[in-house]
mmCIF file of C-alpha atoms in Angstrom:
data_model
loop_
_atom_site.group_PDB
_atom_site.id
_atom_site.type_symbol
_atom_site.label_atom_id
_atom_site.label_comp_id
_atom_site.label_asym_id
_atom_site.label_seq_id
_atom_site.Cartn_x
_atom_site.Cartn_y
_atom_site.Cartn_z
ATOM 1 C CA ALA A 1 149.750 40.629 162.726
ATOM 2 C CA GLN A 2 148.234 42.838 159.867
ATOM 3 C CA SER A 3 147.510 46.378 159.980
ATOM 4 C CA VAL A 4 146.600 49.290 157.680
ATOM 5 C CA THR A 5 147.941 52.884 157.660
ATOM 6 C CA GLN A 6 145.766 55.596 155.751
ATOM 7 C CA LEU A 7 147.722 58.549 155.050
ATOM 8 C CA GLY A 8 145.919 61.862 155.779
ATOM 9 C CA SER A 9 142.745 61.899 157.985
ATOM 10 C CA HIS A 10 141.103 64.471 155.690
ATOM 11 C CA VAL A 11 141.685 65.052 151.989
ATOM 12 C CA SER A 12 140.071 68.054 150.077
ATOM 13 C CA VAL A 13 139.464 68.351 146.378
ATOM 14 C CA SER A 14 137.649 70.393 144.284
ATOM 15 C CA GLU A 15 134.589 69.104 142.088
ATOM 16 C CA GLY A 16 136.119 67.584 138.872
ATOM 17 C CA ALA A 17 139.623 67.228 140.355
ATOM 18 C CA LEU A 18 141.309 63.875 140.589
ATOM 19 C CA VAL A 19 140.768 62.002 143.920
ATOM 20 C CA LEU A 20 143.851 59.977 145.442
ATOM 21 C CA LEU A 21 143.597 58.212 148.942
ATOM 22 C CA ARG A 22 146.314 56.462 150.183
ATOM 23 C CA CYS A 23 146.405 53.047 151.892
ATOM 24 C CA ASN A 24 149.396 51.010 152.823
ATOM 25 C CA TYR A 25 149.073 47.691 154.578
ATOM 26 C CA SER A 26 151.285 45.140 156.633
ATOM 27 C CA SER A 27 150.298 41.347 156.466
ATOM 28 C CA SER A 28 151.879 38.413 157.473
ATOM 29 C CA VAL A 29 149.938 36.321 154.679
ATOM 30 C CA PRO A 30 148.838 37.257 151.068
ATOM 31 C CA PRO A 31 146.126 39.805 151.668
ATOM 32 C CA TYR A 32 142.716 40.468 150.597
ATOM 33 C CA LEU A 33 142.283 44.316 150.624
ATOM 34 C CA PHE A 34 139.126 46.442 150.707
ATOM 35 C CA TRP A 35 137.993 49.752 150.499
ATOM 36 C CA TYR A 36 134.536 50.949 152.303
ATOM 37 C CA VAL A 37 132.573 54.205 152.258
ATOM 38 C CA GLN A 38 130.842 55.661 155.105
ATOM 39 C CA TYR A 39 128.249 58.442 154.483
ATOM 40 C CA PRO A 40 127.121 60.339 157.690
ATOM 41 C CA ASN A 41 124.983 58.468 159.987
ATOM 42 C CA GLN A 42 125.069 55.171 157.697
ATOM 43 C CA GLY A 43 127.088 51.862 157.870
ATOM 44 C CA LEU A 44 129.901 51.164 155.766
ATOM 45 C CA GLN A 45 129.566 50.337 152.186
ATOM 46 C CA LEU A 46 131.818 48.199 150.168
ATOM 47 C CA LEU A 47 133.164 50.187 147.525
ATOM 48 C CA LEU A 48 135.514 47.481 145.859
ATOM 49 C CA LYS A 49 137.861 44.635 146.916
ATOM 50 C CA TYR A 50 141.126 42.734 145.748
ATOM 51 C CA THR A 51 141.209 38.897 146.162
ATOM 52 C CA SER A 52 144.308 37.887 144.423
ATOM 53 C CA ALA A 53 142.588 38.093 140.725
ATOM 54 C CA ALA A 54 143.452 41.456 138.883
ATOM 55 C CA THR A 55 145.697 43.970 140.457
ATOM 56 C CA LEU A 56 143.492 46.663 139.138
ATOM 57 C CA VAL A 57 140.101 46.437 140.742
ATOM 58 C CA LYS A 58 137.244 48.774 139.574
ATOM 59 C CA GLY A 59 134.323 49.523 142.148
ATOM 60 C CA ILE A 60 131.230 51.357 142.328
ATOM 61 C CA ASN A 61 130.650 55.004 141.473
ATOM 62 C CA GLY A 62 133.739 55.272 139.406
ATOM 63 C CA PHE A 63 136.325 54.010 141.795
ATOM 64 C CA GLU A 64 139.228 52.079 141.409
ATOM 65 C CA ALA A 65 142.392 50.756 143.351
ATOM 66 C CA GLU A 66 145.789 49.075 142.445
ATOM 67 C CA PHE A 67 147.344 46.700 144.430
ATOM 68 C CA LYS A 68 151.094 46.928 144.567
ATOM 69 C CA LYS A 69 152.730 44.049 146.148
ATOM 70 C CA SER A 70 156.128 45.904 146.174
ATOM 71 C CA GLU A 71 155.025 49.150 147.724
ATOM 72 C CA THR A 72 152.636 47.062 149.852
ATOM 73 C CA SER A 73 149.810 49.783 148.665
ATOM 74 C CA PHE A 74 146.140 49.765 147.883
ATOM 75 C CA HIS A 75 145.644 53.624 146.882
ATOM 76 C CA LEU A 76 142.030 54.389 145.618
ATOM 77 C CA THR A 77 141.396 56.660 142.856
ATOM 78 C CA LYS A 78 138.601 58.403 141.020
ATOM 79 C CA PRO A 79 139.514 60.555 137.987
ATOM 80 C CA SER A 80 136.899 63.135 138.671
ATOM 81 C CA ALA A 81 135.369 63.972 141.848
ATOM 82 C CA HIS A 82 131.857 64.825 142.502
ATOM 83 C CA MET A 83 129.987 66.664 145.476
ATOM 84 C CA SER A 84 128.341 63.131 146.298
ATOM 85 C CA ASP A 85 131.706 61.471 146.856
ATOM 86 C CA ALA A 86 132.014 63.461 150.054
ATOM 87 C CA ALA A 87 132.326 60.683 152.836
ATOM 88 C CA GLU A 88 134.777 58.981 155.014
ATOM 89 C CA TYR A 89 136.621 55.994 153.406
ATOM 90 C CA PHE A 90 138.044 52.994 155.137
ATOM 91 C CA CYS A 91 140.722 50.436 153.784
ATOM 92 C CA ALA A 92 140.763 47.110 155.221
ATOM 93 C CA VAL A 93 143.003 44.214 155.189
ATOM 94 C CA THR A 94 142.158 40.464 155.939
ATOM 95 C CA GLY A 95 144.219 38.751 158.827
ATOM 96 C CA SER A 96 145.709 35.236 158.748
ATOM 97 C CA GLY A 97 142.890 32.712 158.302
ATOM 98 C CA TYR A 98 141.219 35.406 156.420
ATOM 99 C CA SER A 99 138.568 35.567 159.134
ATOM 100 C CA THR A 100 138.543 38.977 159.988
ATOM 101 C CA LEU A 101 139.027 42.600 158.827
ATOM 102 C CA THR A 102 141.319 44.984 160.266
ATOM 103 C CA PHE A 103 140.410 48.825 159.275
ATOM 104 C CA GLY A 104 142.783 51.900 158.881
ATOM 105 C CA LYS A 105 141.543 55.112 160.796
ATOM 106 C CA GLY A 106 139.517 56.363 157.802
ATOM 107 C CA THR A 107 139.954 59.343 155.667
ATOM 108 C CA MET A 108 137.453 61.864 155.344
ATOM 109 C CA LEU A 109 137.161 63.095 151.747
ATOM 110 C CA LEU A 110 135.734 66.822 151.461
ATOM 111 C CA VAL A 111 134.727 68.116 147.835
ATOM 112 C CA SER A 112 134.586 71.578 147.427
ATOM 113 C CA PRO A 113 132.449 73.326 144.320
ATOM 114 C CA ASP B 1 117.539 41.033 151.038
ATOM 115 C CA ALA B 2 117.024 43.570 153.715
ATOM 116 C CA GLY B 3 120.444 43.592 154.633
ATOM 117 C CA VAL B 4 122.003 43.440 158.093
ATOM 118 C CA ILE B 5 119.230 45.016 160.472
ATOM 119 C CA GLN B 6 120.268 46.681 163.690
ATOM 120 C CA SER B 7 118.058 47.680 166.551
ATOM 121 C CA PRO B 8 117.379 50.371 168.225
ATOM 122 C CA ARG B 9 119.161 53.161 165.856
ATOM 123 C CA HIS B 10 119.596 55.170 168.706
ATOM 124 C CA GLU B 11 119.888 54.589 172.310
ATOM 125 C CA VAL B 12 120.312 57.042 175.354
ATOM 126 C CA THR B 13 120.768 55.585 178.646
ATOM 127 C CA GLU B 14 121.712 56.554 181.940
ATOM 128 C CA MET B 15 125.226 55.428 183.467
ATOM 129 C CA GLY B 16 124.737 52.018 185.474
ATOM 130 C CA GLN B 17 121.941 50.845 183.171
ATOM 131 C CA GLU B 18 121.921 47.673 181.186
ATOM 132 C CA VAL B 19 121.902 47.966 177.541
ATOM 133 C CA THR B 20 121.004 45.409 174.753
ATOM 134 C CA LEU B 21 122.014 46.110 170.961
ATOM 135 C CA ARG B 22 120.288 43.652 168.439
ATOM 136 C CA CYS B 23 121.442 42.268 165.057
ATOM 137 C CA LYS B 24 119.771 40.230 162.416
ATOM 138 C CA PRO B 25 122.272 39.213 159.831
ATOM 139 C CA ILE B 26 121.814 38.585 156.211
ATOM 140 C CA SER B 27 120.012 35.139 155.617
ATOM 141 C CA GLY B 28 122.824 32.429 154.683
ATOM 142 C CA HIS B 29 125.781 34.553 156.094
ATOM 143 C CA ASN B 30 127.667 32.321 158.424
ATOM 144 C CA SER B 31 129.814 34.642 160.349
ATOM 145 C CA LEU B 32 128.667 37.856 162.407
ATOM 146 C CA PHE B 33 130.919 40.780 163.738
ATOM 147 C CA TRP B 34 130.552 43.188 166.104
ATOM 148 C CA TYR B 35 132.469 46.567 165.714
ATOM 149 C CA ARG B 36 132.790 49.724 167.839
ATOM 150 C CA GLN B 37 133.543 52.975 166.354
ATOM 151 C CA THR B 38 134.644 56.219 168.003
ATOM 152 C CA MET B 39 136.356 59.032 166.988
ATOM 153 C CA MET B 40 139.457 58.428 168.854
ATOM 154 C CA ARG B 41 139.736 54.892 168.208
ATOM 155 C CA GLY B 42 138.100 54.329 164.847
ATOM 156 C CA LEU B 43 136.776 50.982 164.276
ATOM 157 C CA GLU B 44 137.514 48.345 166.707
ATOM 158 C CA LEU B 45 136.745 44.646 166.503
ATOM 159 C CA LEU B 46 134.671 43.489 169.589
ATOM 160 C CA ILE B 47 133.978 39.876 168.737
ATOM 161 C CA TYR B 48 133.037 37.557 165.953
ATOM 162 C CA PHE B 49 131.073 34.526 165.415
ATOM 163 C CA ASN B 50 131.394 31.677 163.004
ATOM 164 C CA ASN B 51 128.261 29.517 162.636
ATOM 165 C CA ASN B 52 126.890 30.959 165.738
ATOM 166 C CA VAL B 53 130.012 30.245 167.891
ATOM 167 C CA PRO B 54 132.264 32.800 169.392
ATOM 168 C CA ILE B 55 135.404 32.605 167.967
ATOM 169 C CA ASP B 56 137.394 35.486 169.292
ATOM 170 C CA ASP B 57 136.138 37.998 171.857
ATOM 171 C CA SER B 58 139.707 39.418 172.565
ATOM 172 C CA GLY B 59 138.507 42.554 171.480
ATOM 173 C CA MET B 60 135.396 43.037 174.398
ATOM 174 C CA PRO B 61 136.708 45.705 176.389
ATOM 175 C CA GLU B 62 135.729 44.434 179.865
ATOM 176 C CA ASP B 63 133.511 42.071 181.412
ATOM 177 C CA ARG B 64 130.796 44.446 181.431
ATOM 178 C CA PHE B 65 130.233 43.331 177.904
ATOM 179 C CA SER B 66 128.741 40.383 176.519
ATOM 180 C CA ALA B 67 127.777 39.145 173.386
ATOM 181 C CA LYS B 68 125.379 36.095 172.127
ATOM 182 C CA MET B 69 124.554 34.255 169.150
ATOM 183 C CA PRO B 70 121.403 31.985 169.826
ATOM 184 C CA ASN B 71 120.725 31.026 166.127
ATOM 185 C CA ALA B 72 121.807 32.119 162.983
ATOM 186 C CA SER B 73 119.378 34.811 162.553
ATOM 187 C CA PHE B 74 119.899 37.021 165.755
ATOM 188 C CA SER B 75 122.632 38.319 168.039
ATOM 189 C CA THR B 76 122.645 40.490 170.952
ATOM 190 C CA LEU B 77 125.494 42.689 172.367
ATOM 191 C CA LYS B 78 124.907 43.585 176.126
ATOM 192 C CA ILE B 79 126.570 46.194 178.172
ATOM 193 C CA GLN B 80 125.935 45.895 182.232
ATOM 194 C CA PRO B 81 126.273 48.082 183.677
ATOM 195 C CA SER B 82 126.677 50.777 181.080
ATOM 196 C CA GLU B 83 129.243 53.810 181.303
ATOM 197 C CA PRO B 84 129.561 57.276 179.545
ATOM 198 C CA ARG B 85 132.939 55.947 178.164
ATOM 199 C CA ASP B 86 130.784 53.320 176.437
ATOM 200 C CA SER B 87 129.263 56.118 174.256
ATOM 201 C CA ALA B 88 130.025 55.112 170.632
ATOM 202 C CA VAL B 89 128.526 53.678 167.501
ATOM 203 C CA TYR B 90 127.959 50.021 167.359
ATOM 204 C CA PHE B 91 128.077 47.950 164.147
ATOM 205 C CA CYS B 92 127.068 44.673 163.360
ATOM 206 C CA ALA B 93 128.265 42.896 160.150
ATOM 207 C CA SER B 94 127.975 39.612 158.437
ATOM 208 C CA SER B 95 129.771 37.682 155.763
ATOM 209 C CA ASN B 96 129.760 34.335 153.817
ATOM 210 C CA ARG B 97 132.842 32.473 154.428
ATOM 211 C CA ASP B 98 133.165 31.740 150.740
ATOM 212 C CA ARG B 99 136.414 33.263 150.287
ATOM 213 C CA ALA B 100 135.797 34.012 146.724
ATOM 214 C CA ASN B 101 132.664 36.344 147.744
ATOM 215 C CA TYR B 102 134.716 37.580 150.898
ATOM 216 C CA GLY B 103 133.585 40.871 152.581
ATOM 217 C CA TYR B 104 131.368 42.067 155.040
ATOM 218 C CA THR B 105 128.103 43.637 154.995
ATOM 219 C CA PHE B 106 127.505 45.954 157.857
ATOM 220 C CA GLY B 107 124.422 47.422 159.367
ATOM 221 C CA SER B 108 123.326 51.154 159.951
ATOM 222 C CA GLY B 109 124.674 51.074 163.277
ATOM 223 C CA THR B 110 123.375 51.662 166.971
ATOM 224 C CA ARG B 111 124.395 55.153 168.205
ATOM 225 C CA LEU B 112 124.692 54.659 172.036
ATOM 226 C CA THR B 113 124.934 57.430 174.424
ATOM 227 C CA VAL B 114 125.317 56.894 178.240
ATOM 228 C CA VAL B 115 124.935 59.871 180.144
#
């Protein structure tokens, strides 16, 4: 069975600082991995995805993530946080058959001026 | 494309009443998913359809919940009778099973409050 662990339910950074949101996964098959962002009162929006091509994946809004098989990780980073990045971020992994996504509990990113 | 469209955006109902949530997936997408989001449990997959056929409903919490997809452009999630513990945000998502473009597109959700 597949699962996702997101370390830290809340992460606080200052504007301009590095953003690092951690995601570790467990999967019985080679995974596809995703990061989604959710702004208040909105649905989830795809940030980026890893689908067995390049291990360093670039997404929207300056975010990127690196797939590390040896560490079963897919951490999300952004060099310089902006106030508009404040939102909740979800990591997700495909299951066997690649039919469904299993989501982590989410990490709320707080950005202070 | 208008994206995944859910209605209503907000629903307040009394315990015991029937509630119907609606979803219109993206045209051309052949998979549809219903998720429930709560603070305690996060995002839970309730049921998903491929080509209008229910594939896995193991996430449906009780017999009070039912979902249908009568055609490729419409799905409903019904709760009858509703209970206060059903209060949550319900999301519909659709995808194209072409693996090269795999990924869900989510609707804006329906916030359900059962009083």
